[in-house]
Short mmCIF file of C-alpha atoms in Angstrom, two decimals:
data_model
loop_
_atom_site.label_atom_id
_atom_site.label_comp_id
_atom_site.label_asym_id
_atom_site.label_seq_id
_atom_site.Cartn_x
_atom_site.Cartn_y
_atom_site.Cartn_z
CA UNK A 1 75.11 -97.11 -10.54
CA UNK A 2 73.39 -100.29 -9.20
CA UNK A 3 70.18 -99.52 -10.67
CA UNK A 4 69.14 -100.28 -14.63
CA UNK A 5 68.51 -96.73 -16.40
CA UNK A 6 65.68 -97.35 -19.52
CA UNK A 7 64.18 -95.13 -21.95
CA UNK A 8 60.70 -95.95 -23.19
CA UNK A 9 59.00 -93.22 -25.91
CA UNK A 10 56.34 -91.44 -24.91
CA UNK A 11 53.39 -91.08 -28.04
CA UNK A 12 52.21 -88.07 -26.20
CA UNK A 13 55.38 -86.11 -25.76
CA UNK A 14 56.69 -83.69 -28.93
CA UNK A 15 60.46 -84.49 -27.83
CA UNK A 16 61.60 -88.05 -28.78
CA UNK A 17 63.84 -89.60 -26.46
CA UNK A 18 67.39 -91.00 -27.15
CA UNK A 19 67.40 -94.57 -28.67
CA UNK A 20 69.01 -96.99 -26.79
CA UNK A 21 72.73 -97.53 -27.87
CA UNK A 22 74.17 -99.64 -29.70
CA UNK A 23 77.39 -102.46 -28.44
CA UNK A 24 79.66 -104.21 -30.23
CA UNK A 25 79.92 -107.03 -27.45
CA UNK A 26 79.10 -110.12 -27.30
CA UNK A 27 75.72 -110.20 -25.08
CA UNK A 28 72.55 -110.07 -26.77
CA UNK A 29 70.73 -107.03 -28.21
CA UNK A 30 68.73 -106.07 -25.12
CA UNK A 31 72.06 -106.18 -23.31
CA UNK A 32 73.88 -102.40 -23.10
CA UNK A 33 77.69 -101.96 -22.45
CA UNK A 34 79.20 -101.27 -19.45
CA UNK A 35 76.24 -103.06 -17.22
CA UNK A 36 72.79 -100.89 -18.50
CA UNK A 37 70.11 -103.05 -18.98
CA UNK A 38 67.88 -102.16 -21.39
CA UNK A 39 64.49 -104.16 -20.71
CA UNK A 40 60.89 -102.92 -20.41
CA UNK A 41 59.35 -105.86 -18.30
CA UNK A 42 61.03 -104.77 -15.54
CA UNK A 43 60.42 -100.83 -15.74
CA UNK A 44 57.97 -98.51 -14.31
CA UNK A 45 57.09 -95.62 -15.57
CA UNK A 46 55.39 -92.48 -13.91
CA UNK A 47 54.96 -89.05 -15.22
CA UNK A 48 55.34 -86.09 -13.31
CA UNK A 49 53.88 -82.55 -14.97
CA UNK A 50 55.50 -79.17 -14.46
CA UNK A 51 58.99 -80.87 -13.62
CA UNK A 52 62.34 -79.33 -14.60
CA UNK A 53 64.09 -82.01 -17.25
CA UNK A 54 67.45 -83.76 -15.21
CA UNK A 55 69.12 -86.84 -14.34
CA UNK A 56 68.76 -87.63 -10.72
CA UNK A 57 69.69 -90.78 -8.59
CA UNK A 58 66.77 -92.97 -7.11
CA UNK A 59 66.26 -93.60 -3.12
CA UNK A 60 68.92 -95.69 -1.55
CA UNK A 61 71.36 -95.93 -5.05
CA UNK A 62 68.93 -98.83 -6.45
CA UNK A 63 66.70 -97.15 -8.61
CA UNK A 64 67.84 -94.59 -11.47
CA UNK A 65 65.53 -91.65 -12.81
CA UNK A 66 65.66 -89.99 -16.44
CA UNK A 67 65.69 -86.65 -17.08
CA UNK A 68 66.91 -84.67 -20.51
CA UNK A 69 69.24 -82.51 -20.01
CA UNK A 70 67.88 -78.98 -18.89
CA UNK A 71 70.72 -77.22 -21.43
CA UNK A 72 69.59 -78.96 -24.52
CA UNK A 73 65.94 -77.61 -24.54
CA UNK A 74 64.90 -74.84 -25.87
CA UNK A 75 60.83 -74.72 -24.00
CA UNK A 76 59.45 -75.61 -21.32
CA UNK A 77 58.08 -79.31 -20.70
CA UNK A 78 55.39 -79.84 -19.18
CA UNK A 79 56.28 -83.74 -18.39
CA UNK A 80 58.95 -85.60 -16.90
CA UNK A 81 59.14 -89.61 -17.60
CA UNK A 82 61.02 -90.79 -14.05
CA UNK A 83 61.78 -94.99 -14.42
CA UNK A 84 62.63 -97.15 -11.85
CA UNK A 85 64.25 -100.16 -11.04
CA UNK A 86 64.37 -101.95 -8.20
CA UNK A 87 66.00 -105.13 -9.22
CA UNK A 88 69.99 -104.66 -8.15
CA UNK A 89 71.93 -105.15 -10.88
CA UNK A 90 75.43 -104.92 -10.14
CA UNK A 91 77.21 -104.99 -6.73
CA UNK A 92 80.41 -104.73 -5.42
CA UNK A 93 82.74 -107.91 -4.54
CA UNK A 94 82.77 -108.78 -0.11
CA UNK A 95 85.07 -106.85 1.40
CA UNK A 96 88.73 -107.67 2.20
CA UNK A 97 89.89 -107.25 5.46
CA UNK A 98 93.66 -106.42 6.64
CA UNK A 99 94.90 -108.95 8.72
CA UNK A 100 96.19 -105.96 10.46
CA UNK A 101 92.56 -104.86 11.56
CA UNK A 102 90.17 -105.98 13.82
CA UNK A 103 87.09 -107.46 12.12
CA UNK A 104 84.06 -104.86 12.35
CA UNK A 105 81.22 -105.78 14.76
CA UNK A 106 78.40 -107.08 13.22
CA UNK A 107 76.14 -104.40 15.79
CA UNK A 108 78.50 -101.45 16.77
CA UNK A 109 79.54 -101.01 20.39
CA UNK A 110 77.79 -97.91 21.58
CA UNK A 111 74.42 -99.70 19.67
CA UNK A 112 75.01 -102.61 22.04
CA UNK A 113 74.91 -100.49 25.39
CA UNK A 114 71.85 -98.59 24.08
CA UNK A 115 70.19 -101.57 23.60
CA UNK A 116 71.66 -102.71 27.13
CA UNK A 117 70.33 -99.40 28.81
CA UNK A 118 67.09 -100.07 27.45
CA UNK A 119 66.60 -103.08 28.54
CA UNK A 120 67.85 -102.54 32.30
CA UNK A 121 65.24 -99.48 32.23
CA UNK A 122 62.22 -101.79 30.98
CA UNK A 123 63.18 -104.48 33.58
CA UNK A 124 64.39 -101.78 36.56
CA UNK A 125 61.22 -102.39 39.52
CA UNK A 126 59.88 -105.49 37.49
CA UNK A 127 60.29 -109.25 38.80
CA UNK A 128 62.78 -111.11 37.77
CA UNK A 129 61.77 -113.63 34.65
CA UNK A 130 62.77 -117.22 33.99
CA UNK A 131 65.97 -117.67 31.85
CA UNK A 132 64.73 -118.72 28.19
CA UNK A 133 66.36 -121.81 26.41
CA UNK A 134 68.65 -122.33 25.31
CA UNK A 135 70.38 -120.15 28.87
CA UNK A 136 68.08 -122.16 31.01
CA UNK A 137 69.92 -125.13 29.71
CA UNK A 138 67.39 -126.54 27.41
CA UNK A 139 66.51 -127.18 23.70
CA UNK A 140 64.63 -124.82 21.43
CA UNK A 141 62.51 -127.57 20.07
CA UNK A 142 61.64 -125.73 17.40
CA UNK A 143 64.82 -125.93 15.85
CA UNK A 144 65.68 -129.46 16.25
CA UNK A 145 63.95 -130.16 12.71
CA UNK A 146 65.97 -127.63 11.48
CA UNK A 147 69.73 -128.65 12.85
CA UNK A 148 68.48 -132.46 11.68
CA UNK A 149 67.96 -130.58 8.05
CA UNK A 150 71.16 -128.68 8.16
CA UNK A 151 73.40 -131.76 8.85
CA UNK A 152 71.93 -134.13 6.32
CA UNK A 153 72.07 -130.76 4.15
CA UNK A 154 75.70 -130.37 5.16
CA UNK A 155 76.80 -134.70 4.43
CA UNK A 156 74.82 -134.00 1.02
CA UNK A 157 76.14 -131.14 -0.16
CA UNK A 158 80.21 -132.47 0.51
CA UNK A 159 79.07 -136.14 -1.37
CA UNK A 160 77.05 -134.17 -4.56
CA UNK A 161 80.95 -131.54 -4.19
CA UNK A 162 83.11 -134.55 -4.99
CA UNK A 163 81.08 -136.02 -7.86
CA UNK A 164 80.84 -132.77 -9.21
CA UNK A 165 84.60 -132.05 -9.35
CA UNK A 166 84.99 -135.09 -11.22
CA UNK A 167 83.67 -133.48 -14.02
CA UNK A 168 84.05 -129.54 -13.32
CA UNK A 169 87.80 -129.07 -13.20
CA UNK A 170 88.95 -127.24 -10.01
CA UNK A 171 92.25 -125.53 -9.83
CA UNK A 172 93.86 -124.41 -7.06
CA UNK A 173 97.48 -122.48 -6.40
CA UNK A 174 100.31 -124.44 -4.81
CA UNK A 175 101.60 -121.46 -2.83
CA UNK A 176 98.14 -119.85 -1.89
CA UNK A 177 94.44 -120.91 -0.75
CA UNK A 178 92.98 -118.96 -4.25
CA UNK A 179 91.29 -121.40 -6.27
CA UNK A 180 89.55 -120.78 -9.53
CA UNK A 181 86.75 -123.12 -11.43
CA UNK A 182 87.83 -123.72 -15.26
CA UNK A 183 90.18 -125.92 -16.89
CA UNK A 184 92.85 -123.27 -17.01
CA UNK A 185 93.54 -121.10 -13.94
CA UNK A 186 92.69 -117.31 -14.17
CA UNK A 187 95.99 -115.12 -15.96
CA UNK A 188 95.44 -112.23 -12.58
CA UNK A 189 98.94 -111.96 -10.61
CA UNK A 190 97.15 -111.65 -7.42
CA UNK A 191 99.26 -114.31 -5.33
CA UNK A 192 100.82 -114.07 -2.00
CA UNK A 193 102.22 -117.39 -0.81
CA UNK A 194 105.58 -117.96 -0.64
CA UNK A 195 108.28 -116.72 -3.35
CA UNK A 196 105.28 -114.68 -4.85
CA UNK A 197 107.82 -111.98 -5.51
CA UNK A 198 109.93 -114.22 -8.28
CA UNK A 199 106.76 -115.09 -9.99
CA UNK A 200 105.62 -111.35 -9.99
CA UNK A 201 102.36 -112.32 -8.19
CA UNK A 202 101.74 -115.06 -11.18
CA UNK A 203 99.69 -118.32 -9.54
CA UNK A 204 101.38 -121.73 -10.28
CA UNK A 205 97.74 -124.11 -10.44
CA UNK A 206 97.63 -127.39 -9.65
CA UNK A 207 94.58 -129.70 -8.75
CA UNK A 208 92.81 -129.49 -5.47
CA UNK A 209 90.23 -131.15 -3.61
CA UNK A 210 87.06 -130.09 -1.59
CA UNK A 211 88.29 -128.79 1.41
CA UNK A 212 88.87 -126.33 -0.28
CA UNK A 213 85.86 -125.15 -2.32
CA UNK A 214 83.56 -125.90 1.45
CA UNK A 215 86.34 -124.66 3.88
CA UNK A 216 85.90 -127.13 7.20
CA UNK A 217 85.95 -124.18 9.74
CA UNK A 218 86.73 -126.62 13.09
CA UNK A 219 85.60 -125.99 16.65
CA UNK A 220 85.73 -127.63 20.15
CA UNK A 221 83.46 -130.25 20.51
CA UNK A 222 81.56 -129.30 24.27
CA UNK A 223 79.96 -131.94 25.95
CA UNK A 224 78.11 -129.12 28.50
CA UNK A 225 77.88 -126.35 26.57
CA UNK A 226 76.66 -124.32 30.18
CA UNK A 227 79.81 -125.99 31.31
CA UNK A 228 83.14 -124.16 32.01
CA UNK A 229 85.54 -122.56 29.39
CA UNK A 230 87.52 -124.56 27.99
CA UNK A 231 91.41 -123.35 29.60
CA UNK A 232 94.73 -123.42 27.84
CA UNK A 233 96.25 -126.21 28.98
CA UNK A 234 93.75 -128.10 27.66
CA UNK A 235 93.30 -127.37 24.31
CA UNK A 236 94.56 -130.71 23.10
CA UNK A 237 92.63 -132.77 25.77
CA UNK A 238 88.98 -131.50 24.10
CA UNK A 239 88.63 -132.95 20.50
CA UNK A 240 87.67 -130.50 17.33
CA UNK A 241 85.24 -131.19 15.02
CA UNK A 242 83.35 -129.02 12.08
CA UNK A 243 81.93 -125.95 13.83
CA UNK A 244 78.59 -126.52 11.90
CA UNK A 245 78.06 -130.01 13.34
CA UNK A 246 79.15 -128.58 16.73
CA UNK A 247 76.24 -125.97 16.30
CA UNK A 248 73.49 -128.64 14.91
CA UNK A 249 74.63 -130.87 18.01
CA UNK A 250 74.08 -128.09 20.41
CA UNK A 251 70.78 -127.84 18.94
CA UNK A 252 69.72 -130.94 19.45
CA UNK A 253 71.30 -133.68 16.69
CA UNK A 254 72.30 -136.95 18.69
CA UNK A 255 75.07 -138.39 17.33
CA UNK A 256 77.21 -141.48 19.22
CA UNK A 257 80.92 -140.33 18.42
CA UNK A 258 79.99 -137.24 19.96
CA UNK A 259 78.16 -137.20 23.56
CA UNK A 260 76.65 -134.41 25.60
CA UNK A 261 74.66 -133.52 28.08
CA UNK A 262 71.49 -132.81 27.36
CA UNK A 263 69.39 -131.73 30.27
CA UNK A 264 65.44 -132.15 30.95
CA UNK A 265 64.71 -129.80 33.62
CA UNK A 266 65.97 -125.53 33.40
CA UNK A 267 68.93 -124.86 36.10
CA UNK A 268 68.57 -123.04 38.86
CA UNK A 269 70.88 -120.17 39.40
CA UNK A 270 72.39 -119.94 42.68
CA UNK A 271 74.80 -116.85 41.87
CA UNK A 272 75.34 -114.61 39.02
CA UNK A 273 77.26 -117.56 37.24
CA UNK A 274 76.69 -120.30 39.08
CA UNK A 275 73.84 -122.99 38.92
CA UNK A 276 73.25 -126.76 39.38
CA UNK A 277 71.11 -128.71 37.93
CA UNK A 278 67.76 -129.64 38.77
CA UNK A 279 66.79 -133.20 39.98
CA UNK A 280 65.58 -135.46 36.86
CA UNK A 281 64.76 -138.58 39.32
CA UNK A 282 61.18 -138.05 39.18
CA UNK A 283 61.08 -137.85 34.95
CA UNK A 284 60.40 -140.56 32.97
CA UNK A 285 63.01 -142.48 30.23
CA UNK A 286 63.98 -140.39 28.12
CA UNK A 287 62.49 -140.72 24.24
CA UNK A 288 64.07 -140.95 21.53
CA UNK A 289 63.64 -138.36 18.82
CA UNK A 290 61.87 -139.59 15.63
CA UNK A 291 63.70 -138.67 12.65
CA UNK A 292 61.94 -137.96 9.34
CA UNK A 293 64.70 -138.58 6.96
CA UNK A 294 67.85 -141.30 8.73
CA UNK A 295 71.54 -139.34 9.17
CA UNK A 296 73.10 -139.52 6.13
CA UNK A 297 76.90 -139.99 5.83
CA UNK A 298 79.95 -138.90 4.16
CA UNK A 299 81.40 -141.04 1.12
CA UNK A 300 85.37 -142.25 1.20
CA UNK A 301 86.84 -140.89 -2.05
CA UNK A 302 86.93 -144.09 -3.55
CA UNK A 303 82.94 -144.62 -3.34
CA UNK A 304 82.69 -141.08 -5.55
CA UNK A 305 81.05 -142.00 -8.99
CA UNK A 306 81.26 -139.63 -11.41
CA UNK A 307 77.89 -138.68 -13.25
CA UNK A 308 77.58 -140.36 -16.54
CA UNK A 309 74.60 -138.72 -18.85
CA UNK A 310 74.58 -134.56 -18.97
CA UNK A 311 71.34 -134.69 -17.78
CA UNK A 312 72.37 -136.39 -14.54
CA UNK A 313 75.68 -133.91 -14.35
CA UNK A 314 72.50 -130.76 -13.94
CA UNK A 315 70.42 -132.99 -11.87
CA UNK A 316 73.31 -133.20 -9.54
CA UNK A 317 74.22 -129.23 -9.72
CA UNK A 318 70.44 -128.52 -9.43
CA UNK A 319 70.70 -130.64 -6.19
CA UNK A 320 74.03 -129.07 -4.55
CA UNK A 321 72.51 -126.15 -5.16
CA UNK A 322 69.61 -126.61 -3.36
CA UNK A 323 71.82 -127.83 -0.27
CA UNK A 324 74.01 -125.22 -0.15
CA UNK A 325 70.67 -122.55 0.08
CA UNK A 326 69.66 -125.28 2.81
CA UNK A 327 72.71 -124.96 4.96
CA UNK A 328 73.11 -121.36 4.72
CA UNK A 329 69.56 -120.79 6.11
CA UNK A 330 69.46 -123.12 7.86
CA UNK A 331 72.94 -122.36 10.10
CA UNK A 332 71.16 -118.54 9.90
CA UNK A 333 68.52 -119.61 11.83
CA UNK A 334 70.78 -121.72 14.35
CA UNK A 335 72.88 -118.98 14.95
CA UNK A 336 70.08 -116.86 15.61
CA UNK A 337 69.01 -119.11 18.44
CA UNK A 338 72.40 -120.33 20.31
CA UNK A 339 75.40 -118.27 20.23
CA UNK A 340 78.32 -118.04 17.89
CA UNK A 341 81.63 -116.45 18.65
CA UNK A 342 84.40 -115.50 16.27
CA UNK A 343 88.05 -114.01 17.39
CA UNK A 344 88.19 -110.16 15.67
CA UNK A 345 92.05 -111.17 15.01
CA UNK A 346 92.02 -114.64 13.54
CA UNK A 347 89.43 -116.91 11.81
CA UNK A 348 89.05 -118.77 14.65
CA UNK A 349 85.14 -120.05 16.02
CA UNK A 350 83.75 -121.08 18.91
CA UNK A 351 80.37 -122.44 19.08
CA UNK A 352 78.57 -121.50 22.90
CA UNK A 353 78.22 -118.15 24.85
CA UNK A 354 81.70 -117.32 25.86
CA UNK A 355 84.79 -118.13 23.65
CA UNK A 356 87.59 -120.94 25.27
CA UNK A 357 90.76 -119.70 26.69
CA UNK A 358 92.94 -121.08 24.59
CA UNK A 359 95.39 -118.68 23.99
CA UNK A 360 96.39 -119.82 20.38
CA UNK A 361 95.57 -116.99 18.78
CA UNK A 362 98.47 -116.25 15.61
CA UNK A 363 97.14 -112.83 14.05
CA UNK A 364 98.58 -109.90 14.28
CA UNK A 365 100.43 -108.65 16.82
CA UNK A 366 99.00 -111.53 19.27
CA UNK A 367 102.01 -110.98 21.11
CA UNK A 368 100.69 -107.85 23.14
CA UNK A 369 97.45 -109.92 23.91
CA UNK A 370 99.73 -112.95 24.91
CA UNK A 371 97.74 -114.84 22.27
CA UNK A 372 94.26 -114.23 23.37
CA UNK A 373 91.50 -114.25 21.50
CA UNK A 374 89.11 -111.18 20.97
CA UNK A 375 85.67 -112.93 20.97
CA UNK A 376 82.64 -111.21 19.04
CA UNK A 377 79.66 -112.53 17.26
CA UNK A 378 80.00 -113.85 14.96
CA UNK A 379 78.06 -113.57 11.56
CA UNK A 380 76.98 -116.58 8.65
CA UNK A 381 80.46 -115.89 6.62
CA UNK A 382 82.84 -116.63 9.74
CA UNK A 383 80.92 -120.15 9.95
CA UNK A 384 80.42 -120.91 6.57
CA UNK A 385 82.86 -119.13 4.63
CA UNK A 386 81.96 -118.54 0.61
CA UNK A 387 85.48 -118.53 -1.12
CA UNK A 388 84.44 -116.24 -4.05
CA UNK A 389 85.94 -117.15 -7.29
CA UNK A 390 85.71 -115.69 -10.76
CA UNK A 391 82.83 -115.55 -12.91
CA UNK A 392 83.52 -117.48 -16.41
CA UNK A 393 80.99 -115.54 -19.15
CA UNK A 394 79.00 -117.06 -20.78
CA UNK A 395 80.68 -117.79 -24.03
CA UNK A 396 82.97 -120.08 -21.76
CA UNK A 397 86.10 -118.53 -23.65
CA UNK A 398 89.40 -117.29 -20.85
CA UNK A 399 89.52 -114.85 -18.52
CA UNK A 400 92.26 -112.15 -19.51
CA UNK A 401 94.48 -109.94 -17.49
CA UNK A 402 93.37 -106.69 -18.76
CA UNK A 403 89.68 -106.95 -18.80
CA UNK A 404 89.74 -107.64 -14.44
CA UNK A 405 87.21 -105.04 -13.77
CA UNK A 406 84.38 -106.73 -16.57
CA UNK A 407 84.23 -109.96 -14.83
CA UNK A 408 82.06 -110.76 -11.83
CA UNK A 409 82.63 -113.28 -8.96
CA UNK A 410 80.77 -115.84 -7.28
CA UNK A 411 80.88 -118.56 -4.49
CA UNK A 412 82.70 -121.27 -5.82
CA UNK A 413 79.99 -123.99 -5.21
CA UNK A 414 77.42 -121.60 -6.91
CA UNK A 415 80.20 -121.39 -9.74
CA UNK A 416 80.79 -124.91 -10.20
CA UNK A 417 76.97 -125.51 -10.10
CA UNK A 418 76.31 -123.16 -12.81
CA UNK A 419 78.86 -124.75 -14.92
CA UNK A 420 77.55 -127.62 -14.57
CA UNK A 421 74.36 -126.47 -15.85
CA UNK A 422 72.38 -124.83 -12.63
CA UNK A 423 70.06 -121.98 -12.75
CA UNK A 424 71.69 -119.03 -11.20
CA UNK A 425 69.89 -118.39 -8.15
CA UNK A 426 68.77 -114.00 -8.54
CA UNK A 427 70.85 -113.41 -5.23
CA UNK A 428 74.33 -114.05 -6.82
CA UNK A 429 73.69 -112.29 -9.66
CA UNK A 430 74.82 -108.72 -8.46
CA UNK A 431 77.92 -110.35 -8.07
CA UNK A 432 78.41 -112.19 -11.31
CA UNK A 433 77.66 -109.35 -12.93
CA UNK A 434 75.89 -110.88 -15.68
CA UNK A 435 75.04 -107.79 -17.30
CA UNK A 436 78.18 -106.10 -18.17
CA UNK A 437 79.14 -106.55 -21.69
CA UNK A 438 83.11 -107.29 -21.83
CA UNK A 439 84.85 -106.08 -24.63
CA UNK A 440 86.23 -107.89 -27.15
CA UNK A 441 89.69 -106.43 -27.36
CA UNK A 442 91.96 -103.68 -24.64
CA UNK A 443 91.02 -101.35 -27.10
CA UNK A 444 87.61 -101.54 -26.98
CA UNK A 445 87.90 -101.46 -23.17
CA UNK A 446 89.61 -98.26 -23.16
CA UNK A 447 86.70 -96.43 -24.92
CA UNK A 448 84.79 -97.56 -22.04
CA UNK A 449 83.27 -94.37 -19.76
#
């Protein structure tokens, strides 16, 4: 049940409701077990005459609706109280995918060729129009601001990582990519590197660094992105660089270590895909783009100073925070405007309208597709990937083996930011699960319905 259930008494009714029940965890008072919120601020109440008394799920799973029981009365009512919620409270953990399956498509197939259909009927007898940028070869100037935003965001966001993680310990396993935010690594046997099988699953932790809490996904840099694919024999001839700097460059950031071709005039098509480029001669010198804030750039480990004061330790946090929001939108709103491709097979990203053919494709059975890539779109997670960690409650004490399904998860910069003192932003908090009461003992747990 994702929605919170709440009984409020009614002065008018002659059958008192139930009063809310009691826990013997940890939470405060307002706090139910097992994840029921009991809170009036956020209820509404509406009163329905001449309705049969039952328990009934709201629209869509979110909201919950009250009814007694129609056994335990012995007369009519003549009023039902139905309460709603439409805050989510609980949700379940991203989905893990088989490395023996294809990753879903973020639109299905058959939705794709309806759409196509559609489209061809609308434009069937109708001129043809102009190619929009970014096809035509041109910049959506409207998000230049916005890939300017998400680099500095980006630069930020790894410098404010590496000061944090000198004072929020981050432990990571020496035979697997899991990590886990705490001073002692969670107690769940859930690893899979190698000689798992003599440890029983049992992580061995061991310090890390900040690759891996912001995981650099890596692309090929293109210096025409209208150019031609990239083919596989030279894959080690084109250099790769962070796919989310590849996408802000493609939308318009100029940086020097990294040229390309930026064109002033649309192409013209000469053949279903072929074009050249228009003649620029006649233009002007190019300007160059005023910046509102200067490129910042990315510390050596040995610049990193740790925060001093606690206040300055959730200043910082506050501040990653906010970055990380800023780079997630922000890349949402890029990849909304130039194309982003992802192999279904392999975690592998390619930043332009048609994926390289590099054929170094390692998943599963990549044999059979001589090690192709399967190109898709690709969605937010495939270029900025969240790592999900656990959840440490509240009363900061250790995670334990047997209590797994009480304890919530949560991006692992969102988890070190709200360690370090952070306000946790009300989208992660389905997640965290910050309204489940965990028990106190296995016992206790067991009682649970």
């Amino acid at each position: 049940m994702t929605g919170a259930l709440a009984m409020m008494p009614s002065t008018s009714s002659p059958y008192p409701l139930l009063a809310p029940p009691t826990c013997s965890s940890r939470l405060p008072p307002l706090r139910c077990f097992v994840g029921l919120r009991w809170s009036a601020p956020r209820i509404q109440v509406r009163e329905y005459p001449d309705a049969v008394a039952g328990i009934a799920k709201g629209a869509g799973g979110r909201g919950g609706r009250f009814r007694a029981p129609a056994s335990s009365i012995s007369q009519p009512c003549s009023r039902t109280i139905i309460i709603t919620n439409e805050h989510v409270q609980n949700a379940d953990f991203p989905p893990n995918y088989s490395k023996r399956e294809k990753k879903p498509f973020p639109i299905p197939v058959l939705e794709l060729r309806r759409r196509a259909k559609e489209r061809a009927k609308k434009a069937e007898g109708k001129p043809k129009r102009s190619l929009p940028p970014p096809k035509n070869g041109m910049l959506i100037k409207r998000l230049i601001p916005v890939a300017y935003k998400v680099y500095n965001a980006r630069i930020l966001l790894i410098n404010n990582l590496k000061r944090l993680m000198k004072v929020i310990p981050v432990k990571g396993c020496k035979h697997c990519s899991e990590i886990h935010v705490g001073s002692v690594g969670h107690p769940f046997r859930t690893c899979k590197g190698m000689s798992s099988d003599k440890r029983r699953g049992q992580h061995d932790w061991g310090g890390t660094l900040v690759e891996a809490v912001f995981v650099p996904v890596e692309a090929y840099h293109l210096e025409d992105r209208l150019g031609k694919r990239i083919p596989h024999d030279q894959r080690f001839a084109v250099p790769r660089i962070p796919a989310l700097v590849e996408l802000c460059i493609q939308a318009g950031v100029n940086l020097p270590e990294y040229p390309t071709k930026r064109r002033r005039k649309p192409i013209i098509k000469i053949g279903k895909n072929e074009f050249v480029d228009a003649n620029e001669d006649d233009l002007p010198d190019p300007e160059p783009y005023k910046l509102e804030h200067p490129i910042l750039e990315e510390l050596n480990d040995n610049e990193i100073i740790a925060p001093a004061s606690p206040e300055e330790i959730v200043a910082l946090a506050e501040e990653t925070l906010e970055a990380w929001e800023v780079v997630r939108d922000g890349a949402l709103k890029l990849m909304k405007g130039y194309a982003v491709r992802v192999c279904g097979y392999c975690p592998e990203v390619h930043i332009g309208a048609s994926g390289h053919k590099a054929r170094n494709c390692g998943a599963f059975k990549h044999q059979q597709r001589n090690g192709q890539h399967g190109w898709q779109a690709a969605v937010l997670d495939d270029l900025i990937p969240p790592r999900y960690v656990w959840h440490l409650p509240e009363s900061g004490e250790e995670l334990q083996r047997d209590l797994k399904s009480f304890y919530g998860q949560a991006p692992a910069i969102v988890e070190i930011c709200v360690q370090a003192g952070a306000k946790v932003p009300e989208k992660y908090k389905a997640t965290m699960r910050l309204d489940i009461g965990i028990p106190t003992s296995l016992r206790e747990a067991e009682m649970v319905v």
